CSV table of C-alpha atoms and ligand atoms in Angstrom, one decimal:
chain,number,residue,atom,x,y,z
D,1,MET,CA,0.0,-0.1,0.2
D,2,ASN,CA,0.8,3.6,-0.2
D,3,SER,CA,4.0,4.4,1.8
D,4,GLN,CA,3.7,8.4,1.5
D,5,GLY,CA,3.3,10.1,4.9
D,6,ILE,CA,-0.4,12.0,5.3
D,7,LEU,CA,-0.4,15.7,6.0
D,8,ILE,CA,-2.2,16.0,8.9
D,9,VAL,CA,-3.7,19.2,10.0
D,10,VAL,CA,-5.4,19.5,13.7
D,11,SER,CA,-6.6,22.8,14.8
D,12,GLY,CA,-8.8,23.1,18.1
D,13,PHE,CA,-10.2,26.3,19.8
D,14,SER,CA,-6.8,27.9,22.4
D,15,GLY,CA,-6.8,25.4,25.2
D,16,SER,CA,-8.5,22.8,23.6
D,17,GLY,CA,-5.9,20.5,24.6
D,18,LYS,CA,-4.6,19.4,21.4
D,19,GLY,CA,-1.2,20.0,22.2
D,20,THR,CA,-1.3,17.8,24.8
D,21,ILE,CA,-2.8,15.3,22.6
D,22,MET,CA,-0.2,16.1,20.0
D,23,LYS,CA,2.8,15.3,22.5
D,24,GLU,CA,0.9,11.4,23.6
D,25,LEU,CA,0.9,10.7,20.2
D,26,LEU,CA,4.2,11.2,19.5
D,27,LYS,CA,5.3,9.8,22.6
D,28,LYS,CA,2.9,6.9,21.5
D,29,TYR,CA,3.8,5.9,18.3
D,30,ASP,CA,6.6,6.3,16.1
D,31,ASN,CA,5.6,7.3,12.8
D,32,TYR,CA,4.2,11.3,13.4
D,33,ALA,CA,6.8,14.1,12.9
D,34,LEU,CA,5.2,17.3,14.5
D,35,SER,CA,5.7,20.3,12.5
D,36,ILE,CA,7.4,23.1,14.5
D,37,SER,CA,6.4,26.9,13.5
D,38,ALA,CA,7.7,30.2,13.0
D,39,THR,CA,5.5,32.6,15.4
D,40,THR,CA,6.5,36.3,16.5
D,41,ARG,CA,5.1,35.7,19.7
D,42,GLN,CA,6.8,35.6,22.6
D,43,PRO,CA,7.8,32.4,24.4
D,44,ARG,CA,5.9,31.4,27.7
D,45,GLU,CA,7.7,30.3,30.7
D,46,GLY,CA,9.6,27.1,30.0
D,47,GLU,CA,8.6,27.4,26.5
D,48,THR,CA,12.4,27.3,24.3
D,49,ASP,CA,13.3,28.1,20.5
D,50,GLY,CA,13.5,25.0,18.3
D,51,ARG,CA,11.3,23.1,20.1
D,52,GLU,CA,7.7,24.3,20.8
D,53,TYR,CA,8.2,27.1,18.0
D,54,PHE,CA,10.9,28.7,16.7
D,55,PHE,CA,10.7,32.3,18.3
D,56,LYS,CA,11.2,35.3,15.4
D,57,THR,CA,11.0,38.7,15.7
D,58,ARG,CA,8.6,40.5,13.2
D,59,GLU,CA,11.9,41.6,10.6
D,60,GLU,CA,12.8,37.9,10.8
D,61,PHE,CA,9.6,36.3,10.0
D,62,GLU,CA,8.5,38.7,6.9
D,63,LYS,CA,11.6,38.0,5.4
D,64,MET,CA,10.5,33.8,5.8
D,65,ILE,CA,7.5,35.1,3.6
D,66,ALA,CA,9.4,37.2,1.3
D,67,LYS,CA,11.5,33.5,0.3
D,68,GLU,CA,8.6,31.5,0.0
D,69,GLU,CA,10.2,29.2,3.1
D,70,LEU,CA,6.7,28.7,4.7
D,71,ILE,CA,3.9,26.4,3.5
D,72,GLU,CA,1.4,29.1,5.2
D,73,TYR,CA,1.1,31.7,7.8
D,74,ALA,CA,-1.2,33.5,9.4
D,75,LYS,CA,-2.2,36.7,12.1
D,76,TYR,CA,-3.4,35.0,15.3
D,77,VAL,CA,-4.2,37.5,18.5
D,78,ASN,CA,-1.3,40.0,16.9
D,79,ASN,CA,1.3,37.9,16.0
D,80,TYR,CA,2.5,36.2,13.1
D,81,TYR,CA,2.3,31.9,12.8
D,82,GLY,CA,3.8,29.9,10.1
D,83,THR,CA,4.8,26.7,8.8
D,84,PRO,CA,8.6,25.8,7.9
D,85,ARG,CA,8.3,24.0,4.6
D,86,ALA,CA,11.2,22.0,4.3
D,87,TYR,CA,11.2,19.9,7.2
D,88,VAL,CA,7.7,19.2,5.9
D,89,GLU,CA,9.1,18.1,2.5
D,90,GLU,CA,11.8,16.0,3.8
D,91,GLN,CA,9.5,14.1,6.5
D,92,LEU,CA,6.8,13.4,4.0
D,93,ALA,CA,9.2,12.2,1.3
D,94,ALA,CA,10.1,9.7,4.2
D,95,GLY,CA,7.0,8.3,4.7
D,96,ARG,CA,6.6,9.6,8.3
D,97,ASP,CA,2.5,11.2,8.8
D,98,VAL,CA,3.3,15.3,9.1
D,99,ILE,CA,1.0,16.8,11.6
D,100,LEU,CA,0.2,20.6,11.5
D,101,GLU,CA,-1.2,22.1,14.6
D,102,ILE,CA,-2.5,25.1,13.3
D,103,GLU,CA,-5.3,27.6,13.5
D,104,ILE,CA,-8.3,27.6,11.3
D,105,GLN,CA,-7.3,30.1,8.5
D,106,GLY,CA,-3.6,28.2,7.7
D,107,ALA,CA,-5.5,24.8,7.8
D,108,LEU,CA,-7.8,25.9,4.7
D,109,LYS,CA,-4.6,27.6,2.9
D,110,VAL,CA,-3.6,24.3,3.6
D,111,LYS,CA,-6.1,22.4,2.2
D,112,GLU,CA,-6.5,24.6,-0.8
D,113,ARG,CA,-2.4,24.0,-1.6
D,114,PHE,CA,-2.6,20.5,-0.4
D,115,PRO,CA,-6.2,19.2,-1.4
D,116,GLU,CA,-5.3,15.4,0.3
D,117,THR,CA,-4.4,16.6,3.4
D,118,LEU,CA,-6.6,15.1,6.4
D,119,LEU,CA,-8.1,17.9,8.6
D,120,LEU,CA,-9.1,17.5,12.3
D,121,PHE,CA,-10.3,19.5,14.9
D,122,VAL,CA,-9.7,19.5,18.5
D,123,THR,CA,-12.7,21.0,20.8
D,124,PRO,CA,-13.5,20.3,24.6
D,125,PRO,CA,-16.9,18.7,25.4
D,126,SER,CA,-18.9,22.4,25.5
D,127,ALA,CA,-17.8,26.0,25.9
D,128,GLU,CA,-17.9,26.2,29.4
D,129,GLU,CA,-15.1,23.7,30.3
D,130,LEU,CA,-13.1,25.8,27.5
D,131,ARG,CA,-13.1,28.3,29.7
D,132,ARG,CA,-11.9,26.9,32.9
D,133,ARG,CA,-9.3,25.5,31.2
D,134,LEU,CA,-7.8,28.1,29.7
D,135,ILE,CA,-8.6,30.2,33.1
D,136,GLY,CA,-6.7,27.3,35.0
D,137,ARG,CA,-3.5,26.7,32.6
D,138,GLY,CA,-2.8,30.5,33.9
D,139,THR,CA,-0.8,31.6,31.3
D,140,GLU,CA,-2.2,34.0,30.5
D,141,SER,CA,-4.0,37.1,31.4
D,142,MET,CA,-7.9,37.8,32.1
D,143,GLU,CA,-7.2,40.5,28.6
D,144,VAL,CA,-5.7,37.1,26.1
D,145,ILE,CA,-7.7,35.3,27.4
D,146,GLU,CA,-11.1,36.7,26.7
D,147,ALA,CA,-9.2,37.7,23.0
D,148,ARG,CA,-8.5,34.0,22.6
D,149,LEU,CA,-12.0,32.6,24.0
D,150,LYS,CA,-13.7,35.5,21.5
D,151,ARG,CA,-11.0,34.2,18.4
D,152,ALA,CA,-13.1,31.0,19.4
D,153,ALA,CA,-16.0,31.8,18.6
D,154,GLU,CA,-15.3,32.6,15.5
D,155,GLU,CA,-13.6,29.9,14.9
D,156,ALA,CA,-16.6,27.6,15.7
D,157,ASP,CA,-18.0,29.2,12.2
D,158,GLY,CA,-15.4,26.7,10.5
D,159,MET,CA,-15.5,23.8,11.7
D,160,GLU,CA,-17.8,22.1,9.5
D,161,SER,CA,-14.7,22.9,7.1
D,162,TYR,CA,-12.5,19.5,9.2
D,163,ASP,CA,-13.0,16.2,8.4
D,164,TYR,CA,-13.5,15.0,11.5
D,165,PHE,CA,-14.1,16.5,15.4
D,166,VAL,CA,-12.6,15.2,18.0
D,167,VAL,CA,-13.6,15.5,21.1
D,168,ASN,CA,-11.2,16.1,23.9
D,169,ASP,CA,-12.5,14.5,27.6
D,170,VAL,CA,-10.6,12.0,28.6
D,171,LEU,CA,-6.7,12.4,27.0
D,172,GLU,CA,-5.9,8.9,27.0
D,173,THR,CA,-9.4,7.8,24.2
D,174,CYS,CA,-8.8,11.0,22.5
D,175,VAL,CA,-5.3,9.8,21.2
D,176,GLU,CA,-6.3,6.5,20.9
D,177,ASP,CA,-9.0,8.2,18.7
D,178,VAL,CA,-6.6,10.4,16.4
D,179,HIS,CA,-4.5,7.5,15.8
D,180,ARG,CA,-7.0,5.5,14.3
D,181,ILE,CA,-8.7,8.0,12.6
D,182,ILE,CA,-5.4,8.2,10.6
D,183,ARG,CA,-4.4,4.2,10.2
D,184,ALA,CA,-8.2,4.8,8.5
D,185,GLU,CA,-6.7,7.6,6.1
D,186,HIS,CA,-4.0,5.3,5.3
D,187,SER,CA,-6.9,2.6,3.8
D,188,LYS,CA,-9.0,4.7,1.9
D,189,SER,CA,-9.5,3.5,-1.7
D,190,CYS,CA,-8.0,7.6,-3.6
D,191,ARG,CA,-5.1,7.2,-1.4
D,192,ASN,CA,-4.0,3.7,-3.1
D,193,LYS,CA,-4.8,4.1,-7.1
D,194,ALA,CA,-0.9,2.7,-7.1
D,195,PHE,CA,-2.0,-0.5,-5.6
D,196,ALA,CA,-5.4,-1.2,-6.8
D,197,GLU,CA,-3.6,-0.4,-10.5
D,198,GLN,CA,-0.8,-3.5,-9.4
D,199,ILE,CA,-3.2,-5.6,-8.1
D,200,LYS,CA,-6.1,-5.4,-11.3
D,201,ARG,CA,-2.3,-6.1,-14.0
D,202,GLU,CA,-1.4,-8.9,-11.7
D,203,LEU,CA,-4.7,-10.1,-11.6
D,204,LYS,CA,-5.2,-10.3,-15.6
D,205,GLY,CA,-1.6,-12.3,-16.0
D,206,GLU,CA,0.6,-8.9,-16.6
Y,301,5GP,P1,-0.8,29.6,20.4
Y,301,5GP,O1,0.1,31.0,21.4
Y,301,5GP,O2,-1.2,29.1,22.0
Y,301,5GP,O3,1.1,28.8,20.9
Y,301,5GP,O4,-0.9,29.3,19.2
Y,301,5GP,C1,-2.2,30.2,19.0
Y,301,5GP,C2,-3.0,29.4,18.3
Y,301,5GP,O5,-1.7,29.8,16.6
Y,301,5GP,C3,-3.0,28.3,18.3
Y,301,5GP,O6,-4.8,28.4,17.6
Y,301,5GP,C4,-2.3,27.3,17.4
Y,301,5GP,O7,-2.5,26.0,16.8
Y,301,5GP,C5,-1.9,27.9,15.8
Y,301,5GP,N1,-0.7,28.2,15.1
Y,301,5GP,C6,0.8,27.2,15.8
Y,301,5GP,N2,0.9,27.6,14.7
Y,301,5GP,C7,1.2,27.8,14.1
Y,301,5GP,C8,1.3,27.4,12.3
Y,301,5GP,O8,2.4,27.3,11.6
Y,301,5GP,N3,0.3,28.5,11.6
Y,301,5GP,C9,-0.6,29.0,11.5
Y,301,5GP,N4,-1.6,29.4,10.8
Y,301,5GP,N5,-1.4,28.9,13.0
Y,301,5GP,C10,-0.2,28.3,13.8
């Protein structure tokens, strides 16, 4: 069957827990590669350059755009975020499933450019739970939390553009759900046309 990796976009409201799900997925299975984005936002406590993000100045980021080093980029609550191209292309060619953890504008741009991209949307069970998690995380000021909740309400309008919803209630279950969806995606007939052709030829004795 097809050995080419699948490009997977994971979006979800800020505070949906998508980052934790991805970390667990990568720990548990070894065929996934997580793309590290570039951003102009300030590092949060505990974040390291080159691990969570490549932290860039606005000028550096704009240079990356001009040199077409990004597959996509978007502005999110006053900062730039973008996906470096080279890593994604290398990993896909090596047969790994590459995960982009990006917001909706970027997700739709990727889908337009690469229509075979699998789009997953992670959501908490309810809006109340989202609010509780954002406040509980304690990494942002109330003002930023309000801005992110407002953005969540806007992003919810685009949820239907995604291929699958993943409700993040119990972490373990959620990780398995994501893994199963991706495994199933590999078996889709449209991703395995060469395999079908080969079997047909063999059956005809060619
Ligand atoms: P945070 O500041 O919480 O790390 O990220 C804010 C939002 O930006 C999240 O929804 C995250 O998924 C999104 N994001 C992170 N990297 C990228 C990227 O490379 N491109 C786009 N379009 N969004 C990104």
